[in-house]
Amino acid sequence: MRLNNKIALVTAAASGMGRAGVTRFAKEGAQVVAVDVDQDKLTQVVSSITDAGFDAIGIRADLTDDAECARIVKDTVQHYGGLDLVWNHVGHPGYSRVEDLDGADYEITMDLNIRSVFRTTGAAIPELQARGGGSILFTASIAGLTGSPFSPVYSAAKWGVNGLMASLAGRLASDNIRVNSVCPGPIDTPMLNVFMARPDQNADRDTNLEMMKGNIPLKRVGTADEVANAALFLLSDEASYITGVALPVDGGYVSK
Ligand SMILES: NC(=O)c1ccc[n+]([C@@H]2O[C@H](COP(=O)([O-])OP(=O)(O)OC[C@H]3O[C@@H](n4cnc5c(N)ncnc54)[C@H](O)[C@@H]3O)[C@@H](O)[C@H]2O)c1
C-alpha cells in the first residue's frame, strides 16, 4: 500500500475531489482525517470509509475561521499522534467581474483559497518537522497557471496558492518536507456548475460546458478520481524527488 502508516489531513473532504482523495488514501493504508464544514456529508464519507474497514475520522470545521484552521491540525495530532501528509484542498469559486465585486465577495474568495491555506499549513509545518518530514499538497487550478477571464479574483488567489507552494518547497526541503500543487482543469464536481454558469458571451451553463470541452485537447472534463490519483502520487513516497511542482490535471488545457 502506497500510504501505509501515514497520517493524512484533507480539507474540503466531503465532496468532489476531496472525497475521492480521502476514500483512496484510506484504501492505500493512510489514517485519514477528513475536514469539511458540511457535517451530514462528512458523516457519510467517513462512514463509507470505516464501513469498508479502513481508518478515518471526520472533523467539522469552517475554514474561513483562523482558529478552526489551527484546530484541525491540533485535533489530528491529538487523535492519531502526529501528521505526515496535508492536502489543502478547500477553495471557493469566487465571483464574476472585477467591476461588480464587493468587499464580501473578495473576502470569501481570498479567505478560503488563500488565507485558510496559510493558516492550516502554518499550523501543520511544526508537526511535519516533528515527524522528520512529510508532504504538503495544495489545490490550485488551471486558473492559477493562466488567466481566467470570468473568475479574476479566483485566478488571482490560485496564482497566490502556487506562489506559496513554490516558496515553501524551497524553504522546507531541508526539513525533508516536499510541497507541490495539483492544478485541475474542469472536473465533474458540484463546483464545476458554478464555474460553467458564469456569463461567457451570455451563454448558458450547458453551452459554456460544451465550449470548455472543445478547448480541452482530451475533449472532456476530468473526474474527481483522476485528480485524487494525481494527489496520491504527489503525496506518496513515489514522488520522493518531486517538490515545487504545479501539476496540471487538465486534459492538456494549459499545454495549448
Ligand atoms: N471542480 C472544478 O472544476 C475545479 C477546478 C479547479 C480547481 N478546483 C478546486 O478544487 C477545490 C474543491 O473543489 P471540488 O470541485 O472538489 O468541490 P466540491 O464543490 O465538490 O466540494 C467543496 C467542498 O468544500 C466544502 N467547503 C465549502 N466551504 C467550506 C468551509 N468554509 N470550510 C470547510 N469546508 C468547506 C464544501 O462543504 C464541500 O464539501 C477548490 O480548491 C477548487 O478551487 C475545482
PDB file of N, CA and C in Angstrom, residues 141-151 154-155 159 183-187 192 195-196 200 208-222 247-256:
ATOM      1  N   SER A 141      -5.257  25.436  -9.538  1.00  0.00           N
ATOM      2  CA  SER A 141      -6.216  25.327 -10.650  1.00  0.00           C
ATOM      3  C   SER A 141      -5.473  25.686 -11.922  1.00  0.00           C
ATOM      4  N   ILE A 142      -6.075  25.363 -13.067  1.00  0.00           N
ATOM      5  CA  ILE A 142      -5.536  25.936 -14.305  1.00  0.00           C
ATOM      6  C   ILE A 142      -5.647  27.464 -14.245  1.00  0.00           C
ATOM      7  N   ALA A 143      -6.609  27.971 -13.441  1.00  0.00           N
ATOM      8  CA  ALA A 143      -6.734  29.424 -13.252  1.00  0.00           C
ATOM      9  C   ALA A 143      -5.570  29.993 -12.451  1.00  0.00           C
ATOM     10  N   GLY A 144      -4.734  29.134 -11.868  1.00  0.00           N
ATOM     11  CA  GLY A 144      -3.516  29.565 -11.180  1.00  0.00           C
ATOM     12  C   GLY A 144      -2.285  29.436 -12.063  1.00  0.00           C
ATOM     13  N   LEU A 145      -2.508  29.061 -13.327  1.00  0.00           N
ATOM     14  CA  LEU A 145      -1.410  28.924 -14.285  1.00  0.00           C
ATOM     15  C   LEU A 145      -1.630  29.807 -15.510  1.00  0.00           C
ATOM     16  N   THR A 146      -2.902  30.200 -15.726  1.00  0.00           N
ATOM     17  CA  THR A 146      -3.269  31.048 -16.862  1.00  0.00           C
ATOM     18  C   THR A 146      -4.237  32.108 -16.333  1.00  0.00           C
ATOM     19  N   GLY A 147      -4.653  33.016 -17.178  1.00  0.00           N
ATOM     20  CA  GLY A 147      -5.708  33.948 -16.788  1.00  0.00           C
ATOM     21  C   GLY A 147      -7.061  33.263 -16.886  1.00  0.00           C
ATOM     22  N   SER A 148      -8.026  33.777 -16.136  1.00  0.00           N
ATOM     23  CA  SER A 148      -9.370  33.205 -16.153  1.00  0.00           C
ATOM     24  C   SER A 148     -10.365  34.363 -16.273  1.00  0.00           C
ATOM     25  N   PRO A 149     -10.732  34.756 -17.499  1.00  0.00           N
ATOM     26  CA  PRO A 149     -11.481  35.996 -17.719  1.00  0.00           C
ATOM     27  C   PRO A 149     -12.743  36.129 -16.886  1.00  0.00           C
ATOM     28  N   PHE A 150     -13.418  35.020 -16.585  1.00  0.00           N
ATOM     29  CA  PHE A 150     -14.678  35.109 -15.842  1.00  0.00           C
ATOM     30  C   PHE A 150     -14.531  34.798 -14.359  1.00  0.00           C
ATOM     31  N   SER A 151     -13.306  34.542 -13.905  1.00  0.00           N
ATOM     32  CA  SER A 151     -13.058  34.289 -12.473  1.00  0.00           C
ATOM     33  C   SER A 151     -11.781  35.003 -12.049  1.00  0.00           C
ATOM     34  N   TYR A 154     -10.683  34.631  -8.256  1.00  0.00           N
ATOM     35  CA  TYR A 154     -10.310  33.221  -8.074  1.00  0.00           C
ATOM     36  C   TYR A 154      -8.938  32.967  -8.687  1.00  0.00           C
ATOM     37  N   SER A 155      -8.738  33.475  -9.897  1.00  0.00           N
ATOM     38  CA  SER A 155      -7.460  33.270 -10.578  1.00  0.00           C
ATOM     39  C   SER A 155      -6.318  33.908  -9.791  1.00  0.00           C
ATOM     40  N   TRP A 159      -3.171  31.781  -8.320  1.00  0.00           N
ATOM     41  CA  TRP A 159      -1.770  32.124  -8.572  1.00  0.00           C
ATOM     42  C   TRP A 159      -1.041  32.280  -7.245  1.00  0.00           C
ATOM     43  N   CYS A 183      -3.218  21.215 -10.222  1.00  0.00           N
ATOM     44  CA  CYS A 183      -3.915  22.313 -10.902  1.00  0.00           C
ATOM     45  C   CYS A 183      -4.991  21.710 -11.800  1.00  0.00           C
ATOM     46  N   PRO A 184      -6.163  21.432 -11.205  1.00  0.00           N
ATOM     47  CA  PRO A 184      -7.207  20.791 -12.013  1.00  0.00           C
ATOM     48  C   PRO A 184      -7.756  21.735 -13.083  1.00  0.00           C
ATOM     49  N   GLY A 185      -8.104  21.151 -14.216  1.00  0.00           N
ATOM     50  CA  GLY A 185      -8.972  21.812 -15.188  1.00  0.00           C
ATOM     51  C   GLY A 185     -10.402  21.588 -14.737  1.00  0.00           C
ATOM     52  N   PRO A 186     -11.367  21.707 -15.639  1.00  0.00           N
ATOM     53  CA  PRO A 186     -12.757  21.454 -15.237  1.00  0.00           C
ATOM     54  C   PRO A 186     -12.959  20.005 -14.828  1.00  0.00           C
ATOM     55  N   ILE A 187     -13.441  19.832 -13.606  1.00  0.00           N
ATOM     56  CA  ILE A 187     -13.616  18.494 -13.031  1.00  0.00           C
ATOM     57  C   ILE A 187     -15.090  18.329 -12.644  1.00  0.00           C
ATOM     58  N   LEU A 192     -18.079  22.646 -10.436  1.00  0.00           N
ATOM     59  CA  LEU A 192     -17.987  22.894 -11.878  1.00  0.00           C
ATOM     60  C   LEU A 192     -19.217  23.651 -12.381  1.00  0.00           C
ATOM     61  N   PHE A 195     -18.762  27.362 -11.965  1.00  0.00           N
ATOM     62  CA  PHE A 195     -17.900  27.959 -12.995  1.00  0.00           C
ATOM     63  C   PHE A 195     -18.636  28.060 -14.340  1.00  0.00           C
ATOM     64  N   MET A 196     -19.352  27.016 -14.677  1.00  0.00           N
ATOM     65  CA  MET A 196     -19.954  26.970 -16.012  1.00  0.00           C
ATOM     66  C   MET A 196     -21.206  27.839 -16.131  1.00  0.00           C
ATOM     67  N   ASP A 200     -20.488  33.758 -20.246  1.00  0.00           N
ATOM     68  CA  ASP A 200     -19.446  33.679 -21.253  1.00  0.00           C
ATOM     69  C   ASP A 200     -20.114  34.056 -22.565  1.00  0.00           C
ATOM     70  N   ASN A 208     -21.707  26.770 -22.197  1.00  0.00           N
ATOM     71  CA  ASN A 208     -20.361  27.042 -21.672  1.00  0.00           C
ATOM     72  C   ASN A 208     -19.567  25.749 -21.496  1.00  0.00           C
ATOM     73  N   LEU A 209     -20.260  24.718 -21.001  1.00  0.00           N
ATOM     74  CA  LEU A 209     -19.581  23.442 -20.767  1.00  0.00           C
ATOM     75  C   LEU A 209     -19.095  22.842 -22.091  1.00  0.00           C
ATOM     76  N   GLU A 210     -19.947  22.889 -23.108  1.00  0.00           N
ATOM     77  CA  GLU A 210     -19.540  22.351 -24.416  1.00  0.00           C
ATOM     78  C   GLU A 210     -18.369  23.150 -24.989  1.00  0.00           C
ATOM     79  N   MET A 211     -18.414  24.490 -24.806  1.00  0.00           N
ATOM     80  CA  MET A 211     -17.309  25.322 -25.293  1.00  0.00           C
ATOM     81  C   MET A 211     -16.019  24.960 -24.567  1.00  0.00           C
ATOM     82  N   MET A 212     -16.124  24.738 -23.254  1.00  0.00           N
ATOM     83  CA  MET A 212     -14.954  24.379 -22.461  1.00  0.00           C
ATOM     84  C   MET A 212     -14.373  23.053 -22.938  1.00  0.00           C
ATOM     85  N   LYS A 213     -15.251  22.070 -23.129  1.00  0.00           N
ATOM     86  CA  LYS A 213     -14.761  20.756 -23.592  1.00  0.00           C
ATOM     87  C   LYS A 213     -14.062  20.891 -24.939  1.00  0.00           C
ATOM     88  N   GLY A 214     -14.607  21.759 -25.786  1.00  0.00           N
ATOM     89  CA  GLY A 214     -13.997  21.971 -27.101  1.00  0.00           C
ATOM     90  C   GLY A 214     -12.588  22.528 -27.013  1.00  0.00           C
ATOM     91  N   ASN A 215     -12.296  23.240 -25.899  1.00  0.00           N
ATOM     92  CA  ASN A 215     -10.960  23.839 -25.722  1.00  0.00           C
ATOM     93  C   ASN A 215      -9.978  22.907 -25.033  1.00  0.00           C
ATOM     94  N   ILE A 216     -10.435  21.710 -24.673  1.00  0.00           N
ATOM     95  CA  ILE A 216      -9.567  20.759 -23.972  1.00  0.00           C
ATOM     96  C   ILE A 216      -9.099  19.703 -24.972  1.00  0.00           C
ATOM     97  N   PRO A 217      -7.796  19.514 -25.122  1.00  0.00           N
ATOM     98  CA  PRO A 217      -7.318  18.518 -26.088  1.00  0.00           C
ATOM     99  C   PRO A 217      -7.972  17.142 -25.922  1.00  0.00           C
ATOM    100  N   LEU A 218      -8.210  16.684 -24.679  1.00  0.00           N
ATOM    101  CA  LEU A 218      -8.847  15.370 -24.498  1.00  0.00           C
ATOM    102  C   LEU A 218     -10.371  15.424 -24.656  1.00  0.00           C
ATOM    103  N   LYS A 219     -10.920  16.613 -24.895  1.00  0.00           N
ATOM    104  CA  LYS A 219     -12.334  16.812 -25.266  1.00  0.00           C
ATOM    105  C   LYS A 219     -13.353  16.322 -24.232  1.00  0.00           C
ATOM    106  N   ARG A 220     -12.983  16.409 -22.956  1.00  0.00           N
ATOM    107  CA  ARG A 220     -13.930  16.044 -21.893  1.00  0.00           C
ATOM    108  C   ARG A 220     -13.484  16.709 -20.598  1.00  0.00           C
ATOM    109  N   VAL A 221     -14.398  16.762 -19.617  1.00  0.00           N
ATOM    110  CA  VAL A 221     -13.985  17.207 -18.292  1.00  0.00           C
ATOM    111  C   VAL A 221     -13.370  16.018 -17.558  1.00  0.00           C
ATOM    112  N   GLY A 222     -12.647  16.320 -16.484  1.00  0.00           N
ATOM    113  CA  GLY A 222     -11.998  15.259 -15.713  1.00  0.00           C
ATOM    114  C   GLY A 222     -12.914  14.731 -14.615  1.00  0.00           C
ATOM    115  N   LEU A 247       1.258  20.728 -10.854  1.00  0.00           N
ATOM    116  CA  LEU A 247       0.927  19.707 -11.860  1.00  0.00           C
ATOM    117  C   LEU A 247      -0.465  19.933 -12.449  1.00  0.00           C
ATOM    118  N   PRO A 248      -0.560  20.275 -13.725  1.00  0.00           N
ATOM    119  CA  PRO A 248      -1.893  20.369 -14.334  1.00  0.00           C
ATOM    120  C   PRO A 248      -2.524  18.986 -14.451  1.00  0.00           C
ATOM    121  N   VAL A 249      -3.788  18.905 -14.077  1.00  0.00           N
ATOM    122  CA  VAL A 249      -4.574  17.670 -14.294  1.00  0.00           C
ATOM    123  C   VAL A 249      -5.778  18.155 -15.087  1.00  0.00           C
ATOM    124  N   ASP A 250      -5.588  18.318 -16.381  1.00  0.00           N
ATOM    125  CA  ASP A 250      -6.475  19.205 -17.145  1.00  0.00           C
ATOM    126  C   ASP A 250      -6.744  18.758 -18.578  1.00  0.00           C
ATOM    127  N   GLY A 251      -6.457  17.504 -18.886  1.00  0.00           N
ATOM    128  CA  GLY A 251      -6.721  17.026 -20.247  1.00  0.00           C
ATOM    129  C   GLY A 251      -5.926  17.747 -21.316  1.00  0.00           C
ATOM    130  N   GLY A 252      -4.855  18.429 -20.894  1.00  0.00           N
ATOM    131  CA  GLY A 252      -3.984  19.119 -21.854  1.00  0.00           C
ATOM    132  C   GLY A 252      -4.305  20.590 -22.040  1.00  0.00           C
ATOM    133  N   TYR A 253      -5.235  21.144 -21.241  1.00  0.00           N
ATOM    134  CA  TYR A 253      -5.720  22.515 -21.454  1.00  0.00           C
ATOM    135  C   TYR A 253      -4.593  23.557 -21.483  1.00  0.00           C
ATOM    136  N   VAL A 254      -3.700  23.530 -20.482  1.00  0.00           N
ATOM    137  CA  VAL A 254      -2.676  24.590 -20.451  1.00  0.00           C
ATOM    138  C   VAL A 254      -1.515  24.335 -21.403  1.00  0.00           C
ATOM    139  N   SER A 255      -1.511  23.163 -22.014  1.00  0.00           N
ATOM    140  CA  SER A 255      -0.398  22.851 -22.921  1.00  0.00           C
ATOM    141  C   SER A 255      -0.595  23.518 -24.283  1.00  0.00           C
ATOM    142  N   LYS A 256      -1.814  24.005 -24.540  1.00  0.00           N
ATOM    143  CA  LYS A 256      -2.093  24.504 -25.896  1.00  0.00           C
ATOM    144  C   LYS A 256      -1.352  25.796 -26.176  1.00  0.00           C
TER     145      LYS A 256
END
